[in-house]
Amino acid sequence: MKFRIAILSILIFSAASSYAQFKLPQVLKEAANAIKPGSPSQTEIGDALKEALEIGVSAGTDRLSLQNGFLGNSAIKLLFPPEARKVEKALRGIGMNKACDDFILSLNRAAELAAREAKPIFISAIKEMSIQDASNILLSDQKNAATTYFQRVTSKALEAKFNPVIQNSLDKTQATKYWTDLSTAYNQIPLAGKVNTDLSAFATEKAMVGLFLEIAQEELKMRENSGFRSSPLLKKVFGFADKNKNGVSFR
């Protein structure tokens, strides 16, 4: 009986030791990754800004990719290009209202379709963006400072990647066909004068404006409403920013 108890004790001790050895690396890893109290470091600030932008991009693209995400939002709804407003006016004047409406609908559907595919493009750009002036962005008086910075340093690269996505979407929704039909009809009007519009470039620009506007709104929520700070890192960094707006130095 004593022998059995001794064997059982050894087995329990061995199991406990093995479990402790198994858990130790995980415990050390969790301790290393834990959010430490006090002022945030530059790394934490950069990570928090990127996390906030990723949240904003995800929320914004998800919202805009829904049906009527662009069409139902008057602030970002795509209409006829400015240089083609005379086309719309002339064609509606000869009874082509439905054709004009179909074009506007297809243009916005293309932007909504592209918004869905834009998420990985934007998030990839966020991961690669520089965070050298992250402190200034965090403590800026501008409520959309992070979005503005992101827009400024990534727009050209994003446009190059986003343009083919928009072009593909325009083809899928037949916006390109509608525009060809409309411009052809307009060019046949006596003395109307021809109009040339790069539809893809126009839609790309307007879709990006809409996306950045949505991201800025998400950033504003993060800055002004603590309820939208969904992680300990965001709570620490943006909470610190709430309390410190002047002359702050970071570790």
mmCIF file of C-alpha atoms in Angstrom:
data_model
loop_
_atom_site.group_PDB
_atom_site.id
_atom_site.type_symbol
_atom_site.label_atom_id
_atom_site.label_comp_id
_atom_site.label_asym_id
_atom_site.label_seq_id
_atom_site.Cartn_x
_atom_site.Cartn_y
_atom_site.Cartn_z
ATOM 1 C CA MET A 1 0.000 0.000 0.000
ATOM 2 C CA LYS A 2 2.805 2.403 0.931
ATOM 3 C CA PHE A 3 4.549 1.465 -2.294
ATOM 4 C CA ARG A 4 1.467 2.358 -4.341
ATOM 5 C CA ILE A 5 1.149 5.683 -2.542
ATOM 6 C CA ALA A 6 4.801 6.449 -3.212
ATOM 7 C CA ILE A 7 4.414 5.620 -6.917
ATOM 8 C CA LEU A 8 1.262 7.759 -7.133
ATOM 9 C CA SER A 9 3.036 10.665 -5.449
ATOM 10 C CA ILE A 10 5.907 10.427 -7.928
ATOM 11 C CA LEU A 11 3.504 10.386 -10.868
ATOM 12 C CA ILE A 12 1.610 13.423 -9.538
ATOM 13 C CA PHE A 13 4.841 15.322 -8.916
ATOM 14 C CA SER A 14 6.124 14.454 -12.400
ATOM 15 C CA ALA A 15 2.871 15.537 -14.008
ATOM 16 C CA ALA A 16 2.879 18.805 -12.058
ATOM 17 C CA SER A 17 6.497 19.454 -13.031
ATOM 18 C CA SER A 18 5.778 18.746 -16.695
ATOM 19 C CA TYR A 19 2.723 21.014 -16.625
ATOM 20 C CA ALA A 20 4.743 23.778 -14.982
ATOM 21 C CA GLN A 21 7.480 23.411 -17.615
ATOM 22 C CA PHE A 22 4.868 23.492 -20.348
ATOM 23 C CA LYS A 23 3.155 26.583 -18.938
ATOM 24 C CA LEU A 24 6.315 28.531 -18.097
ATOM 25 C CA PRO A 25 7.147 29.708 -21.654
ATOM 26 C CA GLN A 26 3.535 30.740 -22.160
ATOM 27 C CA VAL A 27 3.512 32.649 -18.861
ATOM 28 C CA LEU A 28 6.759 34.390 -19.768
ATOM 29 C CA LYS A 29 5.394 35.273 -23.199
ATOM 30 C CA GLU A 30 2.197 36.693 -21.723
ATOM 31 C CA ALA A 31 4.215 38.692 -19.190
ATOM 32 C CA ALA A 32 6.408 40.103 -21.944
ATOM 33 C CA ASN A 33 3.372 41.115 -23.994
ATOM 34 C CA ALA A 34 1.424 42.555 -21.076
ATOM 35 C CA ILE A 35 0.519 46.238 -21.213
ATOM 36 C CA LYS A 36 2.686 47.886 -18.590
ATOM 37 C CA PRO A 37 1.339 50.801 -16.538
ATOM 38 C CA GLY A 38 2.619 54.339 -16.903
ATOM 39 C CA SER A 39 3.322 56.511 -19.912
ATOM 40 C CA PRO A 40 3.186 54.691 -23.274
ATOM 41 C CA SER A 41 6.380 54.092 -25.182
ATOM 42 C CA GLN A 42 6.875 55.176 -28.788
ATOM 43 C CA THR A 43 6.364 51.564 -29.828
ATOM 44 C CA GLU A 44 3.083 51.366 -27.928
ATOM 45 C CA ILE A 45 1.919 54.635 -29.483
ATOM 46 C CA GLY A 46 2.742 53.400 -32.974
ATOM 47 C CA ASP A 47 1.070 50.055 -32.358
ATOM 48 C CA ALA A 48 -2.025 51.754 -30.931
ATOM 49 C CA LEU A 49 -2.347 54.121 -33.876
ATOM 50 C CA LYS A 50 -2.041 51.242 -36.319
ATOM 51 C CA GLU A 51 -4.569 49.219 -34.352
ATOM 52 C CA ALA A 52 -6.979 52.166 -34.340
ATOM 53 C CA LEU A 53 -6.548 52.681 -38.074
ATOM 54 C CA GLU A 54 -7.089 48.980 -38.741
ATOM 55 C CA ILE A 55 -10.298 49.099 -36.714
ATOM 56 C CA GLY A 56 -11.368 52.210 -38.595
ATOM 57 C CA VAL A 57 -10.537 50.723 -41.984
ATOM 58 C CA SER A 58 -12.384 47.506 -41.191
ATOM 59 C CA ALA A 59 -15.468 49.312 -39.897
ATOM 60 C CA GLY A 60 -15.436 51.858 -42.708
ATOM 61 C CA THR A 61 -14.952 49.405 -45.573
ATOM 62 C CA ASP A 62 -17.495 46.994 -44.100
ATOM 63 C CA ARG A 63 -20.060 49.775 -43.816
ATOM 64 C CA LEU A 64 -19.421 51.174 -47.297
ATOM 65 C CA SER A 65 -19.408 47.751 -48.949
ATOM 66 C CA LEU A 66 -23.027 47.192 -47.950
ATOM 67 C CA GLN A 67 -25.732 47.932 -50.508
ATOM 68 C CA ASN A 68 -26.285 51.702 -50.547
ATOM 69 C CA GLY A 69 -23.115 52.220 -48.515
ATOM 70 C CA PHE A 70 -22.152 54.949 -50.993
ATOM 71 C CA LEU A 71 -25.476 55.540 -52.723
ATOM 72 C CA GLY A 72 -27.321 56.139 -49.445
ATOM 73 C CA ASN A 73 -24.708 58.507 -47.997
ATOM 74 C CA SER A 74 -25.126 62.002 -49.410
ATOM 75 C CA ALA A 75 -21.672 63.032 -48.169
ATOM 76 C CA ILE A 76 -19.870 60.527 -50.398
ATOM 77 C CA LYS A 77 -22.426 59.500 -53.031
ATOM 78 C CA LEU A 78 -20.866 59.382 -56.493
ATOM 79 C CA LEU A 79 -22.592 61.573 -59.087
ATOM 80 C CA PHE A 80 -21.677 62.551 -62.623
ATOM 81 C CA PRO A 81 -18.074 63.796 -62.882
ATOM 82 C CA PRO A 82 -17.966 67.621 -62.704
ATOM 83 C CA GLU A 83 -16.941 68.020 -66.336
ATOM 84 C CA ALA A 84 -19.844 65.736 -67.318
ATOM 85 C CA ARG A 85 -22.616 67.579 -65.463
ATOM 86 C CA LYS A 86 -23.506 69.263 -68.757
ATOM 87 C CA VAL A 87 -23.895 65.764 -70.210
ATOM 88 C CA GLU A 88 -26.379 64.841 -67.496
ATOM 89 C CA LYS A 89 -28.316 68.084 -67.905
ATOM 90 C CA ALA A 90 -28.528 67.723 -71.673
ATOM 91 C CA LEU A 91 -29.540 64.059 -71.601
ATOM 92 C CA ARG A 92 -32.168 64.556 -68.912
ATOM 93 C CA GLY A 93 -33.445 67.406 -71.062
ATOM 94 C CA ILE A 94 -34.200 64.986 -73.883
ATOM 95 C CA GLY A 95 -35.919 62.439 -71.647
ATOM 96 C CA MET A 96 -32.994 60.134 -70.725
ATOM 97 C CA ASN A 97 -33.606 60.313 -66.971
ATOM 98 C CA LYS A 98 -33.574 56.550 -66.458
ATOM 99 C CA ALA A 99 -30.299 56.141 -68.330
ATOM 100 C CA CYS A 100 -28.704 58.819 -66.148
ATOM 101 C CA ASP A 101 -30.119 57.256 -62.972
ATOM 102 C CA ASP A 102 -28.877 53.810 -64.032
ATOM 103 C CA PHE A 103 -25.395 55.223 -64.541
ATOM 104 C CA ILE A 104 -25.319 56.853 -61.100
ATOM 105 C CA LEU A 105 -26.608 53.644 -59.509
ATOM 106 C CA SER A 106 -23.985 51.508 -61.266
ATOM 107 C CA LEU A 107 -21.235 53.982 -60.357
ATOM 108 C CA ASN A 108 -22.080 53.738 -56.662
ATOM 109 C CA ARG A 109 -22.490 49.969 -56.819
ATOM 110 C CA ALA A 110 -18.966 49.816 -58.252
ATOM 111 C CA ALA A 111 -17.622 51.872 -55.328
ATOM 112 C CA GLU A 112 -19.461 49.627 -52.863
ATOM 113 C CA LEU A 113 -18.071 46.521 -54.513
ATOM 114 C CA ALA A 114 -14.564 47.954 -54.531
ATOM 115 C CA ALA A 115 -14.791 48.963 -50.849
ATOM 116 C CA ARG A 116 -15.074 45.287 -49.940
ATOM 117 C CA GLU A 117 -11.842 44.488 -51.753
ATOM 118 C CA ALA A 118 -10.126 47.620 -50.465
ATOM 119 C CA LYS A 119 -9.792 46.413 -46.876
ATOM 120 C CA PRO A 120 -6.658 44.250 -47.321
ATOM 121 C CA ILE A 121 -5.046 46.963 -49.468
ATOM 122 C CA PHE A 122 -5.545 49.612 -46.794
ATOM 123 C CA ILE A 123 -4.556 47.350 -43.898
ATOM 124 C CA SER A 124 -1.370 46.333 -45.704
ATOM 125 C CA ALA A 125 -0.520 50.012 -46.142
ATOM 126 C CA ILE A 126 -1.165 50.640 -42.437
ATOM 127 C CA LYS A 127 1.220 47.886 -41.407
ATOM 128 C CA GLU A 128 3.948 49.373 -43.607
ATOM 129 C CA MET A 129 3.455 53.039 -42.713
ATOM 130 C CA SER A 130 6.098 54.940 -40.773
ATOM 131 C CA ILE A 131 5.306 55.946 -37.193
ATOM 132 C CA GLN A 132 8.180 58.419 -36.669
ATOM 133 C CA ASP A 133 5.835 61.246 -35.796
ATOM 134 C CA ALA A 134 3.349 59.081 -33.905
ATOM 135 C CA SER A 135 3.617 61.227 -30.756
ATOM 136 C CA ASN A 136 2.575 64.375 -32.615
ATOM 137 C CA ILE A 137 -0.307 62.537 -34.259
ATOM 138 C CA LEU A 138 -1.581 61.144 -30.976
ATOM 139 C CA LEU A 139 -1.535 64.481 -29.158
ATOM 140 C CA SER A 140 -2.601 66.601 -32.106
ATOM 141 C CA ASP A 141 -5.517 69.002 -31.745
ATOM 142 C CA GLN A 142 -6.816 67.618 -35.044
ATOM 143 C CA LYS A 143 -9.286 64.837 -34.354
ATOM 144 C CA ASN A 144 -8.445 63.128 -37.643
ATOM 145 C CA ALA A 145 -4.669 63.534 -37.436
ATOM 146 C CA ALA A 146 -3.898 59.833 -37.826
ATOM 147 C CA THR A 147 -6.201 59.489 -40.819
ATOM 148 C CA THR A 148 -4.769 62.635 -42.412
ATOM 149 C CA TYR A 149 -1.221 61.379 -41.922
ATOM 150 C CA PHE A 150 -2.124 57.969 -43.291
ATOM 151 C CA GLN A 151 -3.854 59.592 -46.267
ATOM 152 C CA ARG A 152 -0.893 61.866 -46.988
ATOM 153 C CA VAL A 153 1.821 59.223 -46.945
ATOM 154 C CA THR A 154 -0.044 56.348 -48.575
ATOM 155 C CA SER A 155 -2.498 57.852 -51.080
ATOM 156 C CA LYS A 156 -0.332 57.465 -54.184
ATOM 157 C CA ALA A 157 0.529 53.850 -53.466
ATOM 158 C CA LEU A 158 -3.057 53.082 -52.510
ATOM 159 C CA GLU A 159 -4.400 54.719 -55.651
ATOM 160 C CA ALA A 160 -2.123 52.597 -57.831
ATOM 161 C CA LYS A 161 -3.424 49.424 -56.163
ATOM 162 C CA PHE A 162 -7.015 50.567 -55.840
ATOM 163 C CA ASN A 163 -7.497 51.777 -59.422
ATOM 164 C CA PRO A 164 -7.623 48.299 -61.022
ATOM 165 C CA VAL A 165 -10.052 47.195 -58.297
ATOM 166 C CA ILE A 166 -12.334 50.110 -59.197
ATOM 167 C CA GLN A 167 -11.970 49.438 -62.925
ATOM 168 C CA ASN A 168 -12.979 45.817 -62.418
ATOM 169 C CA SER A 169 -15.961 46.914 -60.332
ATOM 170 C CA LEU A 170 -17.048 49.445 -62.961
ATOM 171 C CA ASP A 171 -17.054 46.667 -65.544
ATOM 172 C CA LYS A 172 -18.995 44.300 -63.272
ATOM 173 C CA THR A 173 -21.740 46.843 -62.587
ATOM 174 C CA GLN A 174 -21.803 47.941 -66.255
ATOM 175 C CA ALA A 175 -21.001 51.518 -65.267
ATOM 176 C CA THR A 176 -18.447 51.607 -68.079
ATOM 177 C CA LYS A 177 -21.077 50.511 -70.612
ATOM 178 C CA TYR A 178 -23.632 53.011 -69.303
ATOM 179 C CA TRP A 179 -21.072 55.802 -69.548
ATOM 180 C CA THR A 180 -20.147 54.837 -73.111
ATOM 181 C CA ASP A 181 -23.809 54.844 -74.101
ATOM 182 C CA LEU A 182 -24.435 58.202 -72.409
ATOM 183 C CA SER A 183 -21.383 59.931 -73.847
ATOM 184 C CA THR A 184 -22.180 58.567 -77.309
ATOM 185 C CA ALA A 185 -25.743 59.873 -77.069
ATOM 186 C CA TYR A 186 -24.500 63.245 -75.869
ATOM 187 C CA ASN A 187 -21.881 63.558 -78.600
ATOM 188 C CA GLN A 188 -24.637 63.094 -81.185
ATOM 189 C CA ILE A 189 -26.484 66.188 -79.973
ATOM 190 C CA PRO A 190 -25.812 69.016 -82.476
ATOM 191 C CA LEU A 191 -23.329 71.608 -81.196
ATOM 192 C CA ALA A 192 -23.080 69.842 -77.853
ATOM 193 C CA GLY A 193 -19.308 69.425 -78.044
ATOM 194 C CA LYS A 194 -17.522 66.251 -77.105
ATOM 195 C CA VAL A 195 -16.684 65.272 -73.530
ATOM 196 C CA ASN A 196 -13.943 62.940 -72.402
ATOM 197 C CA THR A 197 -13.855 61.591 -68.852
ATOM 198 C CA ASP A 198 -11.500 59.074 -67.270
ATOM 199 C CA LEU A 199 -14.252 57.270 -65.407
ATOM 200 C CA SER A 200 -11.901 54.918 -63.586
ATOM 201 C CA ALA A 201 -9.723 57.750 -62.245
ATOM 202 C CA PHE A 202 -12.811 59.727 -61.180
ATOM 203 C CA ALA A 203 -14.409 56.757 -59.393
ATOM 204 C CA THR A 204 -11.103 55.819 -57.739
ATOM 205 C CA GLU A 205 -10.634 59.331 -56.354
ATOM 206 C CA LYS A 206 -14.196 59.604 -55.081
ATOM 207 C CA ALA A 207 -14.210 56.115 -53.573
ATOM 208 C CA MET A 208 -10.961 56.834 -51.713
ATOM 209 C CA VAL A 209 -12.357 60.127 -50.428
ATOM 210 C CA GLY A 210 -15.346 58.232 -49.080
ATOM 211 C CA LEU A 211 -13.190 55.564 -47.484
ATOM 212 C CA PHE A 212 -10.935 58.086 -45.768
ATOM 213 C CA LEU A 213 -13.981 59.978 -44.513
ATOM 214 C CA GLU A 214 -15.297 56.811 -42.898
ATOM 215 C CA ILE A 215 -11.885 56.056 -41.367
ATOM 216 C CA ALA A 216 -11.759 59.598 -39.942
ATOM 217 C CA GLN A 217 -15.144 59.089 -38.307
ATOM 218 C CA GLU A 218 -13.887 55.903 -36.681
ATOM 219 C CA GLU A 219 -10.768 57.692 -35.445
ATOM 220 C CA LEU A 220 -12.977 60.399 -33.935
ATOM 221 C CA LYS A 221 -14.930 57.739 -32.040
ATOM 222 C CA MET A 222 -11.671 56.286 -30.730
ATOM 223 C CA ARG A 223 -10.444 59.694 -29.565
ATOM 224 C CA GLU A 224 -13.659 60.968 -28.012
ATOM 225 C CA ASN A 225 -15.507 57.873 -26.822
ATOM 226 C CA SER A 226 -13.642 55.516 -24.527
ATOM 227 C CA GLY A 227 -16.249 52.846 -25.216
ATOM 228 C CA PHE A 228 -14.742 52.301 -28.660
ATOM 229 C CA ARG A 229 -11.291 51.497 -27.244
ATOM 230 C CA SER A 230 -11.547 47.758 -27.521
ATOM 231 C CA SER A 231 -8.128 46.658 -26.248
ATOM 232 C CA PRO A 232 -5.877 47.398 -23.240
ATOM 233 C CA LEU A 233 -3.349 49.049 -25.572
ATOM 234 C CA LEU A 234 -5.911 51.429 -27.049
ATOM 235 C CA LYS A 235 -7.239 52.264 -23.587
ATOM 236 C CA LYS A 236 -3.744 53.008 -22.311
ATOM 237 C CA VAL A 237 -2.509 55.099 -25.247
ATOM 238 C CA PHE A 238 -5.672 57.064 -26.012
ATOM 239 C CA GLY A 239 -6.419 57.410 -22.298
ATOM 240 C CA PHE A 240 -2.958 58.920 -21.861
ATOM 241 C CA ALA A 241 -3.667 61.271 -24.776
ATOM 242 C CA ASP A 242 -6.905 62.373 -23.096
ATOM 243 C CA LYS A 243 -4.953 63.567 -20.051
ATOM 244 C CA ASN A 244 -1.892 64.953 -21.789
ATOM 245 C CA LYS A 245 -2.157 67.404 -24.651
ATOM 246 C CA ASN A 246 0.730 69.772 -24.012
ATOM 247 C CA GLY A 247 4.454 69.259 -23.791
ATOM 248 C CA VAL A 248 4.442 65.524 -23.188
ATOM 249 C CA SER A 249 7.580 63.432 -23.554
ATOM 250 C CA PHE A 250 7.486 59.713 -24.181
ATOM 251 C CA ARG A 251 9.785 56.937 -23.110
#
